C-alpha cells in the first residue's frame, strides 16, 4: 500500500522525527565548543522562523541632587530588538527503503548523530568565533604566531589587564584557546594534580578563574568560507577557513557581551512512497543560528590572533 499524507506510517515517521530532537540537541551540546555562549530564554524570544527578539535596556547616569528640587528624573528604556538569524543551513539525506521500520530508527540515530558531530557543530563553532573576531570595537592584542618560545601566560596577563581597564570582570569570562596555545600554556605551568600513585593530571580547566575551553584550529579562525552545496566544487557543503583570514590563538569572551542563538528546526522524515525521487526514506535537517554582540559590551571580547594569514 503506498504511503499518503494522512497514512498512519507517515504520522509515525513524523513522531519519530520529533522524538530525535532532544537527542540532536544533546549531541550538539556535548560536541560544541561555543554552546556555552548560547542565550537563555530570558534574553531572547523567537518570533517565528529565523526571527528572534533580543531584550535591550538603557538607563541614564547619575545627576546632581538638588536639596530643593530633589532628584533629577531619569529614563529607563527597555525594548525588544528584532534580529534575523542570517545563518539558514540544512541538508537532506536519502536512506534506501531496505532499512525497514524496525531498523530505521537506528539508521537515523546514527546518521543524525554523525551529521551533527562532524558537520553541524564544527560549522556553528567556526562561524561563531569568526563573527566575534570580526566585530568592530573588540579588544585585541598584538598579533603573533605562536612558537614553543612564546610566553602565553604573559599574553594572557596582557589580555586580563586590557579587560580590567575596560571594566570587564575577567573571572566571569570564558577563555577559548587553540590547541597550540593550550600546549604552550601548559609548558609554562609546572603545577600538576596527582590521584594516588597512578593518575597525573596536567589539564587546565580554569585559568585565573576563567573557564578554559580548547578549540581545534579548523574551527578557530577570523573568517570562514561556507559552501552552498550546489555550486560546482561546493557540492559537499560545509565550510573551510577563509583565505586571508588569521588563525585565532585565544579569545576571551564575557557571556554577557554576546547573544548566541541556535534554533534547530524539527528534523523531518518522509517515508518511501512520499519520497518521489527514490524508493528511500528522506531525512531533512535545518538549523537557524547566529551570534550578536551587545552594542555596549564590545569590550567584553578580547582577541589574540596569529600574524600570518591563511593562504
mmCIF file of C-alpha atoms in Angstrom:
data_model
loop_
_atom_site.group_PDB
_atom_site.id
_atom_site.type_symbol
_atom_site.label_atom_id
_atom_site.label_comp_id
_atom_site.label_asym_id
_atom_site.label_seq_id
_atom_site.Cartn_x
_atom_site.Cartn_y
_atom_site.Cartn_z
ATOM 1 C CA UNK A 1 0.000 0.000 0.000
ATOM 2 C CA UNK A 2 1.500 3.360 -0.947
ATOM 3 C CA UNK A 3 2.062 5.972 1.735
ATOM 4 C CA UNK A 4 -0.129 9.057 1.707
ATOM 5 C CA UNK A 5 -0.059 12.310 3.629
ATOM 6 C CA UNK A 6 -2.608 11.029 6.156
ATOM 7 C CA UNK A 7 -1.309 7.474 6.275
ATOM 8 C CA UNK A 8 -0.547 6.047 9.715
ATOM 9 C CA UNK A 9 3.002 5.198 8.684
ATOM 10 C CA UNK A 10 3.632 8.822 7.746
ATOM 11 C CA UNK A 11 2.281 10.010 11.067
ATOM 12 C CA UNK A 12 4.555 7.527 12.796
ATOM 13 C CA UNK A 13 7.538 8.826 10.835
ATOM 14 C CA UNK A 14 6.762 12.396 11.909
ATOM 15 C CA UNK A 15 6.540 11.267 15.506
ATOM 16 C CA UNK A 16 9.893 9.536 15.032
ATOM 17 C CA UNK A 17 11.409 12.796 13.839
ATOM 18 C CA UNK A 18 10.183 14.689 16.891
ATOM 19 C CA UNK A 19 11.479 12.037 19.280
ATOM 20 C CA UNK A 20 15.008 12.557 17.929
ATOM 21 C CA UNK A 21 15.115 16.317 18.506
ATOM 22 C CA UNK A 22 16.285 16.043 22.162
ATOM 23 C CA UNK A 23 18.995 13.608 21.041
ATOM 24 C CA UNK A 24 20.152 16.052 18.366
ATOM 25 C CA UNK A 25 20.304 18.872 20.889
ATOM 26 C CA UNK A 26 22.250 16.676 23.291
ATOM 27 C CA UNK A 27 24.793 15.794 20.612
ATOM 28 C CA UNK A 28 25.152 19.494 19.869
ATOM 29 C CA UNK A 29 25.725 20.429 23.491
ATOM 30 C CA UNK A 30 28.257 17.669 24.066
ATOM 31 C CA UNK A 31 30.263 18.322 20.907
ATOM 32 C CA UNK A 32 30.101 22.098 20.621
ATOM 33 C CA UNK A 33 32.817 24.414 21.895
ATOM 34 C CA UNK A 34 30.662 27.548 21.651
ATOM 35 C CA UNK A 35 27.398 26.169 23.120
ATOM 36 C CA UNK A 36 28.403 27.651 26.480
ATOM 37 C CA UNK A 37 27.559 31.044 24.955
ATOM 38 C CA UNK A 38 24.027 30.042 23.909
ATOM 39 C CA UNK A 39 21.467 32.587 25.064
ATOM 40 C CA UNK A 40 18.899 31.697 27.702
ATOM 41 C CA UNK A 41 15.180 32.220 27.266
ATOM 42 C CA UNK A 42 15.179 35.331 29.456
ATOM 43 C CA UNK A 43 17.370 37.220 26.993
ATOM 44 C CA UNK A 44 15.751 36.238 23.719
ATOM 45 C CA UNK A 45 12.414 35.180 22.330
ATOM 46 C CA UNK A 46 11.653 33.614 18.997
ATOM 47 C CA UNK A 47 9.363 35.418 16.605
ATOM 48 C CA UNK A 48 8.759 32.571 14.169
ATOM 49 C CA UNK A 49 11.078 31.130 11.534
ATOM 50 C CA UNK A 50 14.506 32.725 11.560
ATOM 51 C CA UNK A 51 13.484 35.846 13.502
ATOM 52 C CA UNK A 52 14.481 36.448 17.101
ATOM 53 C CA UNK A 53 13.936 39.351 19.501
ATOM 54 C CA UNK A 54 16.672 40.477 21.890
ATOM 55 C CA UNK A 55 15.880 42.464 25.015
ATOM 56 C CA UNK A 56 17.911 45.647 25.380
ATOM 57 C CA UNK A 57 17.810 48.110 28.267
ATOM 58 C CA UNK A 58 19.391 51.502 28.772
ATOM 59 C CA UNK A 59 19.349 53.851 31.775
ATOM 60 C CA UNK A 60 20.580 57.379 32.443
ATOM 61 C CA UNK A 61 23.597 58.054 34.638
ATOM 62 C CA UNK A 62 23.790 59.959 37.909
ATOM 63 C CA UNK A 63 22.864 63.617 38.122
ATOM 64 C CA UNK A 64 23.332 66.258 40.839
ATOM 65 C CA UNK A 65 20.912 66.070 43.745
ATOM 66 C CA UNK A 66 19.166 69.360 44.427
ATOM 67 C CA UNK A 67 18.159 69.900 48.075
ATOM 68 C CA UNK A 68 15.174 71.952 46.981
ATOM 69 C CA UNK A 69 14.051 70.110 43.858
ATOM 70 C CA UNK A 70 15.258 66.654 44.835
ATOM 71 C CA UNK A 71 16.243 64.021 42.318
ATOM 72 C CA UNK A 72 16.829 64.564 38.644
ATOM 73 C CA UNK A 73 14.379 62.326 36.801
ATOM 74 C CA UNK A 74 16.000 59.670 34.639
ATOM 75 C CA UNK A 75 14.747 57.406 31.901
ATOM 76 C CA UNK A 76 14.722 53.649 31.791
ATOM 77 C CA UNK A 77 14.237 52.231 28.315
ATOM 78 C CA UNK A 78 13.579 48.573 27.669
ATOM 79 C CA UNK A 79 12.898 47.334 24.148
ATOM 80 C CA UNK A 80 12.833 44.082 22.208
ATOM 81 C CA UNK A 81 15.047 44.493 19.169
ATOM 82 C CA UNK A 82 14.190 42.207 16.273
ATOM 83 C CA UNK A 83 17.071 40.386 14.599
ATOM 84 C CA UNK A 84 17.238 37.950 11.715
ATOM 85 C CA UNK A 85 19.313 34.819 12.065
ATOM 86 C CA UNK A 86 21.432 35.091 8.936
ATOM 87 C CA UNK A 87 22.630 31.509 9.011
ATOM 88 C CA UNK A 88 19.948 29.286 7.477
ATOM 89 C CA UNK A 89 21.596 25.963 6.696
ATOM 90 C CA UNK A 90 20.311 22.463 6.076
ATOM 91 C CA UNK A 91 20.763 19.172 4.311
ATOM 92 C CA UNK A 92 18.629 16.230 3.210
ATOM 93 C CA UNK A 93 19.702 12.574 3.169
ATOM 94 C CA UNK A 94 18.206 9.540 1.438
ATOM 95 C CA UNK A 95 18.311 6.150 3.170
ATOM 96 C CA UNK A 96 17.268 3.212 0.993
ATOM 97 C CA UNK A 97 13.956 1.514 1.794
ATOM 98 C CA UNK A 98 15.818 -1.707 2.557
ATOM 99 C CA UNK A 99 16.157 -0.200 6.029
ATOM 100 C CA UNK A 100 12.712 -1.249 7.266
ATOM 101 C CA UNK A 101 10.536 0.155 10.035
ATOM 102 C CA UNK A 102 12.297 -1.919 12.678
ATOM 103 C CA UNK A 103 15.770 -0.567 11.916
ATOM 104 C CA UNK A 104 15.083 2.913 10.523
ATOM 105 C CA UNK A 105 15.279 4.426 13.998
ATOM 106 C CA UNK A 106 18.787 3.090 14.475
ATOM 107 C CA UNK A 107 19.806 4.179 10.980
ATOM 108 C CA UNK A 108 18.518 7.691 11.577
ATOM 109 C CA UNK A 109 20.069 7.883 15.026
ATOM 110 C CA UNK A 110 23.498 7.004 13.654
ATOM 111 C CA UNK A 111 23.102 9.320 10.667
ATOM 112 C CA UNK A 112 21.846 12.289 12.669
ATOM 113 C CA UNK A 113 24.448 11.899 15.391
ATOM 114 C CA UNK A 114 27.337 11.660 12.944
ATOM 115 C CA UNK A 115 25.996 14.575 10.888
ATOM 116 C CA UNK A 116 25.724 16.887 13.893
ATOM 117 C CA UNK A 117 29.016 15.820 15.437
ATOM 118 C CA UNK A 118 31.155 16.112 12.320
ATOM 119 C CA UNK A 119 29.380 18.740 10.203
ATOM 120 C CA UNK A 120 26.813 20.916 12.004
ATOM 121 C CA UNK A 121 28.602 21.556 15.295
ATOM 122 C CA UNK A 122 32.041 22.418 13.827
ATOM 123 C CA UNK A 123 30.479 24.872 11.364
ATOM 124 C CA UNK A 124 28.419 26.627 14.055
ATOM 125 C CA UNK A 125 31.530 26.937 16.209
ATOM 126 C CA UNK A 126 33.653 28.230 13.321
ATOM 127 C CA UNK A 127 31.039 30.802 12.301
ATOM 128 C CA UNK A 128 30.581 31.985 15.895
ATOM 129 C CA UNK A 129 34.270 32.606 16.554
ATOM 130 C CA UNK A 130 34.841 34.180 13.133
ATOM 131 C CA UNK A 131 31.960 36.618 13.574
ATOM 132 C CA UNK A 132 33.018 37.596 17.095
ATOM 133 C CA UNK A 133 36.599 38.084 15.890
ATOM 134 C CA UNK A 134 35.433 40.442 13.129
ATOM 135 C CA UNK A 135 33.237 42.570 15.397
ATOM 136 C CA UNK A 136 34.212 46.244 15.347
ATOM 137 C CA UNK A 137 35.465 47.633 18.646
ATOM 138 C CA UNK A 138 36.551 44.456 20.425
ATOM 139 C CA UNK A 139 39.798 44.417 22.386
ATOM 140 C CA UNK A 140 42.802 42.959 20.572
ATOM 141 C CA UNK A 141 46.370 42.044 21.385
ATOM 142 C CA UNK A 142 49.397 42.383 19.154
ATOM 143 C CA UNK A 143 49.144 39.663 16.524
ATOM 144 C CA UNK A 144 51.818 36.978 16.718
ATOM 145 C CA UNK A 145 52.358 33.446 15.504
ATOM 146 C CA UNK A 146 52.896 31.175 18.481
ATOM 147 C CA UNK A 147 56.038 29.084 18.834
ATOM 148 C CA UNK A 148 57.428 26.943 21.635
ATOM 149 C CA UNK A 149 59.221 30.014 22.980
ATOM 150 C CA UNK A 150 56.035 32.111 23.167
ATOM 151 C CA UNK A 151 55.119 33.276 26.656
ATOM 152 C CA UNK A 152 51.403 32.500 26.595
ATOM 153 C CA UNK A 153 50.885 33.375 30.304
ATOM 154 C CA UNK A 154 52.298 36.849 29.583
ATOM 155 C CA UNK A 155 49.914 37.243 26.633
ATOM 156 C CA UNK A 156 47.023 36.252 28.864
ATOM 157 C CA UNK A 157 48.166 38.671 31.544
ATOM 158 C CA UNK A 158 48.111 41.492 28.980
ATOM 159 C CA UNK A 159 44.623 40.436 27.933
ATOM 160 C CA UNK A 160 43.377 40.446 31.516
ATOM 161 C CA UNK A 161 44.882 43.885 32.028
ATOM 162 C CA UNK A 162 43.058 45.241 28.971
ATOM 163 C CA UNK A 163 39.784 43.697 30.116
ATOM 164 C CA UNK A 164 40.222 45.111 33.596
ATOM 165 C CA UNK A 165 40.858 48.623 32.262
ATOM 166 C CA UNK A 166 37.659 48.248 30.231
ATOM 167 C CA UNK A 167 35.848 47.340 33.469
ATOM 168 C CA UNK A 168 35.228 43.752 32.409
ATOM 169 C CA UNK A 169 35.385 41.134 35.156
ATOM 170 C CA UNK A 170 37.680 38.531 33.614
ATOM 171 C CA UNK A 171 36.649 35.965 36.228
ATOM 172 C CA UNK A 172 33.211 35.888 34.598
ATOM 173 C CA UNK A 173 34.680 35.277 31.155
ATOM 174 C CA UNK A 174 35.350 32.166 29.089
ATOM 175 C CA UNK A 175 38.866 31.560 27.774
ATOM 176 C CA UNK A 176 38.677 29.864 24.387
ATOM 177 C CA UNK A 177 42.122 28.683 23.422
ATOM 178 C CA UNK A 178 43.615 26.943 20.396
ATOM 179 C CA UNK A 179 45.258 23.575 20.882
ATOM 180 C CA UNK A 180 48.655 25.123 20.131
ATOM 181 C CA UNK A 181 48.201 27.933 22.648
ATOM 182 C CA UNK A 182 46.929 25.442 25.225
ATOM 183 C CA UNK A 183 50.005 23.275 24.710
ATOM 184 C CA UNK A 184 52.392 26.194 25.147
ATOM 185 C CA UNK A 185 50.413 27.409 28.175
ATOM 186 C CA UNK A 186 50.822 24.029 29.864
ATOM 187 C CA UNK A 187 54.541 24.078 29.098
ATOM 188 C CA UNK A 188 54.872 27.218 31.223
ATOM 189 C CA UNK A 189 52.930 25.808 34.179
ATOM 190 C CA UNK A 190 54.626 23.202 36.377
ATOM 191 C CA UNK A 191 51.749 22.534 38.770
ATOM 192 C CA UNK A 192 50.015 19.164 38.437
ATOM 193 C CA UNK A 193 47.429 17.140 40.328
ATOM 194 C CA UNK A 194 48.090 13.547 41.324
ATOM 195 C CA UNK A 195 45.500 10.886 42.021
ATOM 196 C CA UNK A 196 47.142 8.399 44.359
ATOM 197 C CA UNK A 197 50.153 6.947 42.514
ATOM 198 C CA UNK A 198 48.559 6.104 39.177
ATOM 199 C CA UNK A 199 46.996 9.298 37.918
ATOM 200 C CA UNK A 200 48.681 12.542 36.862
ATOM 201 C CA UNK A 201 46.556 15.408 35.608
ATOM 202 C CA UNK A 202 48.099 18.342 33.741
ATOM 203 C CA UNK A 203 44.737 19.657 32.484
ATOM 204 C CA UNK A 204 43.934 23.346 32.875
ATOM 205 C CA UNK A 205 40.202 23.620 33.449
ATOM 206 C CA UNK A 206 40.330 27.165 34.832
ATOM 207 C CA UNK A 207 42.917 29.882 34.431
ATOM 208 C CA UNK A 208 42.672 32.913 36.753
ATOM 209 C CA UNK A 209 39.051 31.866 37.395
ATOM 210 C CA UNK A 210 38.259 31.802 33.658
ATOM 211 C CA UNK A 211 36.741 28.596 32.319
ATOM 212 C CA UNK A 212 39.138 27.147 29.724
ATOM 213 C CA UNK A 213 37.715 25.609 26.543
ATOM 214 C CA UNK A 214 40.030 24.156 23.913
ATOM 215 C CA UNK A 215 39.079 24.722 20.272
ATOM 216 C CA UNK A 216 40.505 22.853 17.257
ATOM 217 C CA UNK A 217 42.235 25.296 14.895
ATOM 218 C CA UNK A 218 39.953 24.427 11.962
ATOM 219 C CA UNK A 219 37.076 25.956 13.968
ATOM 220 C CA UNK A 220 39.128 28.860 15.307
ATOM 221 C CA UNK A 221 39.903 31.455 12.646
ATOM 222 C CA UNK A 222 38.944 35.058 11.978
ATOM 223 C CA UNK A 223 36.995 34.150 8.830
ATOM 224 C CA UNK A 224 35.389 31.169 7.115
ATOM 225 C CA UNK A 225 34.099 30.350 3.643
ATOM 226 C CA UNK A 226 30.827 28.406 3.534
ATOM 227 C CA UNK A 227 29.860 26.160 0.638
ATOM 228 C CA UNK A 228 26.297 26.310 -0.645
ATOM 229 C CA UNK A 229 26.071 22.621 -1.586
ATOM 230 C CA UNK A 230 25.053 23.223 -5.205
ATOM 231 C CA UNK A 231 27.735 25.304 -6.955
ATOM 232 C CA UNK A 232 30.369 23.321 -8.823
ATOM 233 C CA UNK A 233 33.126 22.455 -6.384
ATOM 234 C CA UNK A 234 30.865 23.152 -3.401
ATOM 235 C CA UNK A 235 28.581 20.127 -3.609
ATOM 236 C CA UNK A 236 29.905 18.642 -0.376
ATOM 237 C CA UNK A 237 28.749 21.705 1.556
ATOM 238 C CA UNK A 238 30.259 22.683 4.877
ATOM 239 C CA UNK A 239 32.985 25.287 5.375
ATOM 240 C CA UNK A 240 36.716 25.932 5.269
ATOM 241 C CA UNK A 241 38.884 28.615 6.903
ATOM 242 C CA UNK A 242 38.773 31.661 4.634
ATOM 243 C CA UNK A 243 41.781 32.616 2.559
ATOM 244 C CA UNK A 244 43.237 35.805 4.024
ATOM 245 C CA UNK A 245 41.844 35.118 7.484
ATOM 246 C CA UNK A 246 44.080 34.545 10.511
ATOM 247 C CA UNK A 247 44.250 31.674 12.993
ATOM 248 C CA UNK A 248 42.986 32.646 16.438
ATOM 249 C CA UNK A 249 45.356 31.884 19.313
ATOM 250 C CA UNK A 250 42.887 32.632 22.064
ATOM 251 C CA UNK A 251 39.728 34.599 22.640
ATOM 252 C CA UNK A 252 38.313 35.755 25.970
ATOM 253 C CA UNK A 253 34.556 36.286 25.933
ATOM 254 C CA UNK A 254 32.202 37.645 28.571
ATOM 255 C CA UNK A 255 28.940 35.697 28.006
ATOM 256 C CA UNK A 256 27.006 38.849 28.898
ATOM 257 C CA UNK A 257 28.521 40.559 25.855
ATOM 258 C CA UNK A 258 27.056 38.204 23.267
ATOM 259 C CA UNK A 259 23.722 36.771 22.254
ATOM 260 C CA UNK A 260 24.236 33.417 20.565
ATOM 261 C CA UNK A 261 21.112 31.766 19.227
ATOM 262 C CA UNK A 262 20.950 28.283 17.759
ATOM 263 C CA UNK A 263 17.497 27.150 16.703
ATOM 264 C CA UNK A 264 17.246 23.585 15.484
ATOM 265 C CA UNK A 265 14.244 23.064 13.243
ATOM 266 C CA UNK A 266 12.459 19.777 13.923
ATOM 267 C CA UNK A 267 14.037 17.154 11.641
ATOM 268 C CA UNK A 268 11.625 15.853 9.040
ATOM 269 C CA UNK A 269 11.291 12.244 7.922
ATOM 270 C CA UNK A 270 9.453 11.207 4.778
ATOM 271 C CA UNK A 271 8.697 7.538 4.216
ATOM 272 C CA UNK A 272 9.165 5.641 0.930
ATOM 273 C CA UNK A 273 6.247 6.445 -1.332
ATOM 274 C CA UNK A 274 6.085 10.006 -0.061
ATOM 275 C CA UNK A 275 9.632 10.499 -1.283
ATOM 276 C CA UNK A 276 9.075 10.700 -5.014
ATOM 277 C CA UNK A 277 12.662 10.761 -6.254
ATOM 278 C CA UNK A 278 13.699 7.383 -4.840
ATOM 279 C CA UNK A 279 12.485 4.299 -3.002
ATOM 280 C CA UNK A 280 14.004 5.604 0.182
ATOM 281 C CA UNK A 281 13.448 7.347 3.444
ATOM 282 C CA UNK A 282 14.200 11.066 3.226
ATOM 283 C CA UNK A 283 15.720 12.799 6.239
ATOM 284 C CA UNK A 284 15.868 16.597 6.277
ATOM 285 C CA UNK A 285 17.579 18.725 8.888
ATOM 286 C CA UNK A 286 17.620 22.508 9.125
ATOM 287 C CA UNK A 287 19.212 24.891 11.586
ATOM 288 C CA UNK A 288 18.958 28.643 12.078
ATOM 289 C CA UNK A 289 21.721 30.282 14.047
ATOM 290 C CA UNK A 290 23.656 33.488 14.559
ATOM 291 C CA UNK A 291 25.586 35.410 17.166
ATOM 292 C CA UNK A 292 25.231 39.090 18.028
ATOM 293 C CA UNK A 293 27.386 41.371 20.158
ATOM 294 C CA UNK A 294 25.612 43.723 22.552
ATOM 295 C CA UNK A 295 26.233 47.334 21.495
ATOM 296 C CA UNK A 296 27.634 48.460 24.838
ATOM 297 C CA UNK A 297 29.599 45.299 25.550
ATOM 298 C CA UNK A 298 32.073 45.012 22.692
ATOM 299 C CA UNK A 299 34.929 45.341 25.193
ATOM 300 C CA UNK A 300 33.746 42.066 26.676
ATOM 301 C CA UNK A 301 35.575 40.295 23.852
ATOM 302 C CA UNK A 302 39.367 40.056 23.605
ATOM 303 C CA UNK A 303 41.089 38.578 20.566
ATOM 304 C CA UNK A 304 44.648 37.388 20.116
ATOM 305 C CA UNK A 305 45.396 36.051 16.649
ATOM 306 C CA UNK A 306 48.300 34.930 14.539
ATOM 307 C CA UNK A 307 50.164 37.295 12.248
ATOM 308 C CA UNK A 308 50.403 35.019 9.206
ATOM 309 C CA UNK A 309 47.298 34.916 7.032
ATOM 310 C CA UNK A 310 45.764 31.669 5.827
ATOM 311 C CA UNK A 311 46.600 31.033 2.182
#
